Coordinates of C-alpha atoms in Angstrom, one line a residue:
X1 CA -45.1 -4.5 -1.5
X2 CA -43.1 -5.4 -5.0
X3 CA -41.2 -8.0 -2.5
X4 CA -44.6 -9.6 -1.3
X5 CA -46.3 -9.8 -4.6
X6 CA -43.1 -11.6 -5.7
X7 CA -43.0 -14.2 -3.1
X8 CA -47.1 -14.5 -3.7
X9 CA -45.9 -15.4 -7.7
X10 CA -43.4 -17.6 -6.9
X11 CA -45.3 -19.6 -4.2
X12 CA -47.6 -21.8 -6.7
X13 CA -44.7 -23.8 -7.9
X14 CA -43.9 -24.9 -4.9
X15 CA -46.1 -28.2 -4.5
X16 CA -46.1 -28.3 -0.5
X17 CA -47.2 -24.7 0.1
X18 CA -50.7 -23.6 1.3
X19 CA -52.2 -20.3 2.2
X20 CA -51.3 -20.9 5.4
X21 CA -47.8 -20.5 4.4
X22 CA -48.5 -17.8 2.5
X23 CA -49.9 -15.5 4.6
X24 CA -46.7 -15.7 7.1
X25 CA -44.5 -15.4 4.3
X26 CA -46.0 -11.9 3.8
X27 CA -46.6 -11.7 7.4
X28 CA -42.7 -12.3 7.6
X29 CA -41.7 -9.6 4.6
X30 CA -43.7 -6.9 6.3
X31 CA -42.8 -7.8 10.1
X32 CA -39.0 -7.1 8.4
X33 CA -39.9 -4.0 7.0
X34 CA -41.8 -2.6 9.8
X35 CA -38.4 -3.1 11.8
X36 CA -36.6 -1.8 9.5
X37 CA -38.6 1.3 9.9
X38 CA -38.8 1.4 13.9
X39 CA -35.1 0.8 13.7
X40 CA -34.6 3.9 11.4
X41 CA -36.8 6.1 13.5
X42 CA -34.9 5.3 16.8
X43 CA -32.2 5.6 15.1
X44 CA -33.0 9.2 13.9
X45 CA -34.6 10.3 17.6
X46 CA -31.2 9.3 19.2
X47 CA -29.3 11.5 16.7
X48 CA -31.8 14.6 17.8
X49 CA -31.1 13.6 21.5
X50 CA -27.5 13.7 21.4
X51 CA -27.0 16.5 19.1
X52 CA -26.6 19.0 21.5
X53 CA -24.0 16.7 23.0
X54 CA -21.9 16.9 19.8
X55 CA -21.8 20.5 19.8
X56 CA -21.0 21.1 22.9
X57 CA -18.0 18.9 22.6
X58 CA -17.0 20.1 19.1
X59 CA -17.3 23.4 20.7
X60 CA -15.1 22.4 23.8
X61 CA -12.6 20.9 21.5
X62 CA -12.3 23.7 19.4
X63 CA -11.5 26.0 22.6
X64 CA -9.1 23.7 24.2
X65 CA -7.2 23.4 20.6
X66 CA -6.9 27.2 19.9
X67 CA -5.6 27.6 23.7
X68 CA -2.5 24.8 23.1
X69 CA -4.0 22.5 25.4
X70 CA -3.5 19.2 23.0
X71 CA -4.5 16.5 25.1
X72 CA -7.4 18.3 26.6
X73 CA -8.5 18.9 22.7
X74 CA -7.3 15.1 21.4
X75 CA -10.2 14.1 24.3
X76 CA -12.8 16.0 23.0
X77 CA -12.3 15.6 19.2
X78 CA -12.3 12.0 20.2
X79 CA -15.6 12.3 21.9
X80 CA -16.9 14.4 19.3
X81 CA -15.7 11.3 16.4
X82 CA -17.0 8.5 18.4
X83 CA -20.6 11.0 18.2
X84 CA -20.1 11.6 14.7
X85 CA -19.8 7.7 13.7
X86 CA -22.8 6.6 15.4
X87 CA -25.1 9.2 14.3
X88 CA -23.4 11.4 11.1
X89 CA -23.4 14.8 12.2
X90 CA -20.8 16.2 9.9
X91 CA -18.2 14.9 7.6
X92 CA -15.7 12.6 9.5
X93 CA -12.7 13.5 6.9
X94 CA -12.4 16.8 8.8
X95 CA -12.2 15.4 12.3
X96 CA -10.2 12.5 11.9
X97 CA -7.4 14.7 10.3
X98 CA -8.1 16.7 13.2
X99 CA -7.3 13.5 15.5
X100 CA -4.3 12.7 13.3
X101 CA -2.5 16.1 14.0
X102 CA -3.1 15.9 17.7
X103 CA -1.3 13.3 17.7
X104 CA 1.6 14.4 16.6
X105 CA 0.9 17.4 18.4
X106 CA 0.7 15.6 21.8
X107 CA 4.2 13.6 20.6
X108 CA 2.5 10.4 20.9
X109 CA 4.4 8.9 18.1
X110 CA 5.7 5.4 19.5
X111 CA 1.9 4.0 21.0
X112 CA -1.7 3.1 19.8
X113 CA -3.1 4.9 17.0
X114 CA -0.1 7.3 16.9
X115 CA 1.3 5.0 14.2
X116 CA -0.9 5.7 12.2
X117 CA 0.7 9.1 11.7
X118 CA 3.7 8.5 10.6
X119 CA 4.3 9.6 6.6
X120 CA 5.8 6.9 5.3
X121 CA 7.1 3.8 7.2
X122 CA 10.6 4.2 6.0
X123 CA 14.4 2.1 6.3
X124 CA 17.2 4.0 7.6
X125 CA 19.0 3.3 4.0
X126 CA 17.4 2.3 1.0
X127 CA 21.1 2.1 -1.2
X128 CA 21.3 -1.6 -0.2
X129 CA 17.8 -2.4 -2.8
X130 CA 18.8 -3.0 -6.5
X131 CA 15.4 -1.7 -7.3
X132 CA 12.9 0.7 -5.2
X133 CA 9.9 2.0 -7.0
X134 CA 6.8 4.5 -5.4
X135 CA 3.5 3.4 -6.2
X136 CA 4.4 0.3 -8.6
X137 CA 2.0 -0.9 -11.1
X138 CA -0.3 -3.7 -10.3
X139 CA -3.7 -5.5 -11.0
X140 CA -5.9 -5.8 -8.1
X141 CA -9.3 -6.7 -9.0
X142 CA -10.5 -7.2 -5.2
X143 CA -12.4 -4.4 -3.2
X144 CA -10.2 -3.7 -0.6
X145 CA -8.9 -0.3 1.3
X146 CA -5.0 -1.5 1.2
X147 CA -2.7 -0.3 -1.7
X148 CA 1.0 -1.0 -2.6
X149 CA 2.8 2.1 -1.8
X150 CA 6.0 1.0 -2.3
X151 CA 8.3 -1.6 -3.6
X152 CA 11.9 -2.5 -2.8
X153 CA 14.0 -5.4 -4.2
X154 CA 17.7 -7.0 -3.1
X155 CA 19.3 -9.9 -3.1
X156 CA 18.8 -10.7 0.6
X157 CA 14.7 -9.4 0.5
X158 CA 11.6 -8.0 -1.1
X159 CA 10.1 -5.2 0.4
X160 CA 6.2 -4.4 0.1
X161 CA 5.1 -0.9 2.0
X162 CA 1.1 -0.6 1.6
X163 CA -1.2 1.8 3.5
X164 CA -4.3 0.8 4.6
X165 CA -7.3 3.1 5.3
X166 CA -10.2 2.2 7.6
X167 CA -13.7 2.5 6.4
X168 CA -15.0 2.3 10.1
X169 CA -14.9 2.9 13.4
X170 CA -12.5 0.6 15.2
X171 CA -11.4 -1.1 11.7
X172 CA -8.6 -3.4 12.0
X173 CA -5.7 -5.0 9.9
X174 CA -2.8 -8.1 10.8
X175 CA -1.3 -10.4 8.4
X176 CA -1.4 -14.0 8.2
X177 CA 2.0 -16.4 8.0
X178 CA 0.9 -17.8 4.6
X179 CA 0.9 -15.0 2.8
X180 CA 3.5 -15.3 0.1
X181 CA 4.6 -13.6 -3.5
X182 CA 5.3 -15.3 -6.8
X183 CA 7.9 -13.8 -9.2
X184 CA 7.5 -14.8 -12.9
X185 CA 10.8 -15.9 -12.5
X186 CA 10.5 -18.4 -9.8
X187 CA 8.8 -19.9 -7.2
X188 CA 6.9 -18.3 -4.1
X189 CA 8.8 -16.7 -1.4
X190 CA 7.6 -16.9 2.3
X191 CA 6.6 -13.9 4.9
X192 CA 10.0 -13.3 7.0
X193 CA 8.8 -10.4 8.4
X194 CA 6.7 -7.6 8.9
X195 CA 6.5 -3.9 10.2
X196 CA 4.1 -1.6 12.2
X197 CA 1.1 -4.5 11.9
X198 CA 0.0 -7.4 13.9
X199 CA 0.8 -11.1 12.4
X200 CA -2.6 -12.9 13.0
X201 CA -4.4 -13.6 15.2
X202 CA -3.0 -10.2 16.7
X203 CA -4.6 -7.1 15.1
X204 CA -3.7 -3.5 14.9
X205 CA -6.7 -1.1 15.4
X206 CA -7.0 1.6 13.5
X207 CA -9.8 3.6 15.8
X208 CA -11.5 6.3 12.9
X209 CA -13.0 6.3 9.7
X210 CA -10.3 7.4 7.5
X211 CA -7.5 6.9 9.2
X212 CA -4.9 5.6 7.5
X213 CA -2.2 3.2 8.4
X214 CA 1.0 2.5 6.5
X215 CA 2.8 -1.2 7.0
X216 CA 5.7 -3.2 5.5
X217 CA 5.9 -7.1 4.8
X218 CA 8.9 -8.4 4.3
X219 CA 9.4 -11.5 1.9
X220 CA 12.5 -14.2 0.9
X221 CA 14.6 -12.3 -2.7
X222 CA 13.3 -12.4 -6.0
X223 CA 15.3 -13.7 -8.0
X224 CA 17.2 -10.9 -10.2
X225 CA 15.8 -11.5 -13.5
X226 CA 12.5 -11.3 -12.5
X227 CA 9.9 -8.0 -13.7
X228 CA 7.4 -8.6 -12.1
X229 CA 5.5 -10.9 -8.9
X230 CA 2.3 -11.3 -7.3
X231 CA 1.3 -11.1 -3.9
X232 CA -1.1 -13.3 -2.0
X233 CA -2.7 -13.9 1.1
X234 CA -5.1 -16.8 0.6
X235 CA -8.7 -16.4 1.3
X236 CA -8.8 -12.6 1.3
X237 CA -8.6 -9.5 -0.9
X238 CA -5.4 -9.1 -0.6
X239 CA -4.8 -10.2 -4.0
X240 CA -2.4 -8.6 -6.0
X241 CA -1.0 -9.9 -9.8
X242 CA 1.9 -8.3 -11.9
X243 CA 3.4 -6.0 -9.5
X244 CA 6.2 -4.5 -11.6
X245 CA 9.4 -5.2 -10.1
X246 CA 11.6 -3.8 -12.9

């Protein structure tokens, strides 16, 4: 009502405007909210109807995980997520780390969403970096769910490890070819290469709510004397000043 009585104040100033166009602007503000409110109660009528459905599959997946049998239970704890994403049975932390271990359990480690269980995304020999740091310091004053994890510097490459987590189901990450960093002790370096994500336009899915996935880019040296560097992909949050390097 506070949203019609506004656009009934506001309408006066407007020199071409008659009741006519008045009373379906109101009609329009309350045909939206009347929606809004069917949309909410089917919504809330479908969670009733397929909540038996959820317990019988968190039930079954709870059975088939305390008797060994992994894929049986990855199936059903998949079911039971999809379920839990539409309509918000429970709390999703619980059964995506539940997905996560199956995973592993199931030695799925080299396909799909299986990377998105590995630790850390990890060289065979870090000795050959002048300079590796965990969790560097940086400014990042876009919202975004990726963080810089890791940062390793030589005189062939810079090394960025960051681990994204999905805020939804089916969330996605891939990297664009211009993104690029910027040491304050020279000019930008180009992308040369990248690990465990898609280079746009591919994507790599990450299927559940809080899974996490951990990715490296690889970029041209810094030069030595540089302390710190930004890292940019234009036209997205991924937005990161001062990185210490030193």
């Amino acid at each position: 009502m506070i949203l019609a009585l506004g656009l009934v104040a506001v309408m006066p100033a407007k020199a071409q405007w008659n009741s006519w166009d008045t009373s379906n602007a109101i009609s329009g503000v309350f045909g939206a909210i009347n929606h809004s409110i069917e949309s909410m109660e089917i919504h809330a009528k479908e969670k009733l109807e397929y909540e038996q459905s959820f317990k019988y599959a968190l039930e079954e997946a709870k059975s088939y995980e305390a008797s060994g049998r992994w894929e049986d239970a990855l199936d059903k704890y998949e079911e039971v997520a999809k379920l839990n994403c539409n309509y918000g049975y429970t709390d999703q932390h619980q059964i995506t780390r539940k997905i996560n271990d199956l995973y592993v359990k199931v030695g799925r480690t080299e396909e799909g969403p299986s990377i998105l269980n590995n630790a850390k995304v990890t060289l065979a020999d870090y000795s050959k970096y002048r300079y590796v740091r965990e969790n560097p310091v940086y400014v990042n004053k876009k919202t975004t769910g990726t963080k810089i994890v890791r940062v390793a510097c030589s005189d062939t490459e810079t090394r960025l490890e960051l681990e994204y987590e999905s805020a939804i189901m089916n969330g996605w990450a891939c990297v664009g070819g211009k993104a690029y960093i910027k040491g304050n002790k020279g000019g930008k370096k180009q992308l040369v290469g990248v690990e465990n994500i898609g280079m746009s336009p591919a994507k790599t899915i990450v299927p559940w709510p809080y899974q996490k996935l951990r990715f490296a880019l690889i970029f041209e040296a810094l030069p030595e004397e540089a302390k710190e560097f930004d890292f940019i992909l234009p036209s997205t949050n991924w937005q990161y000043k001062d990185i210490k390097c030193k």
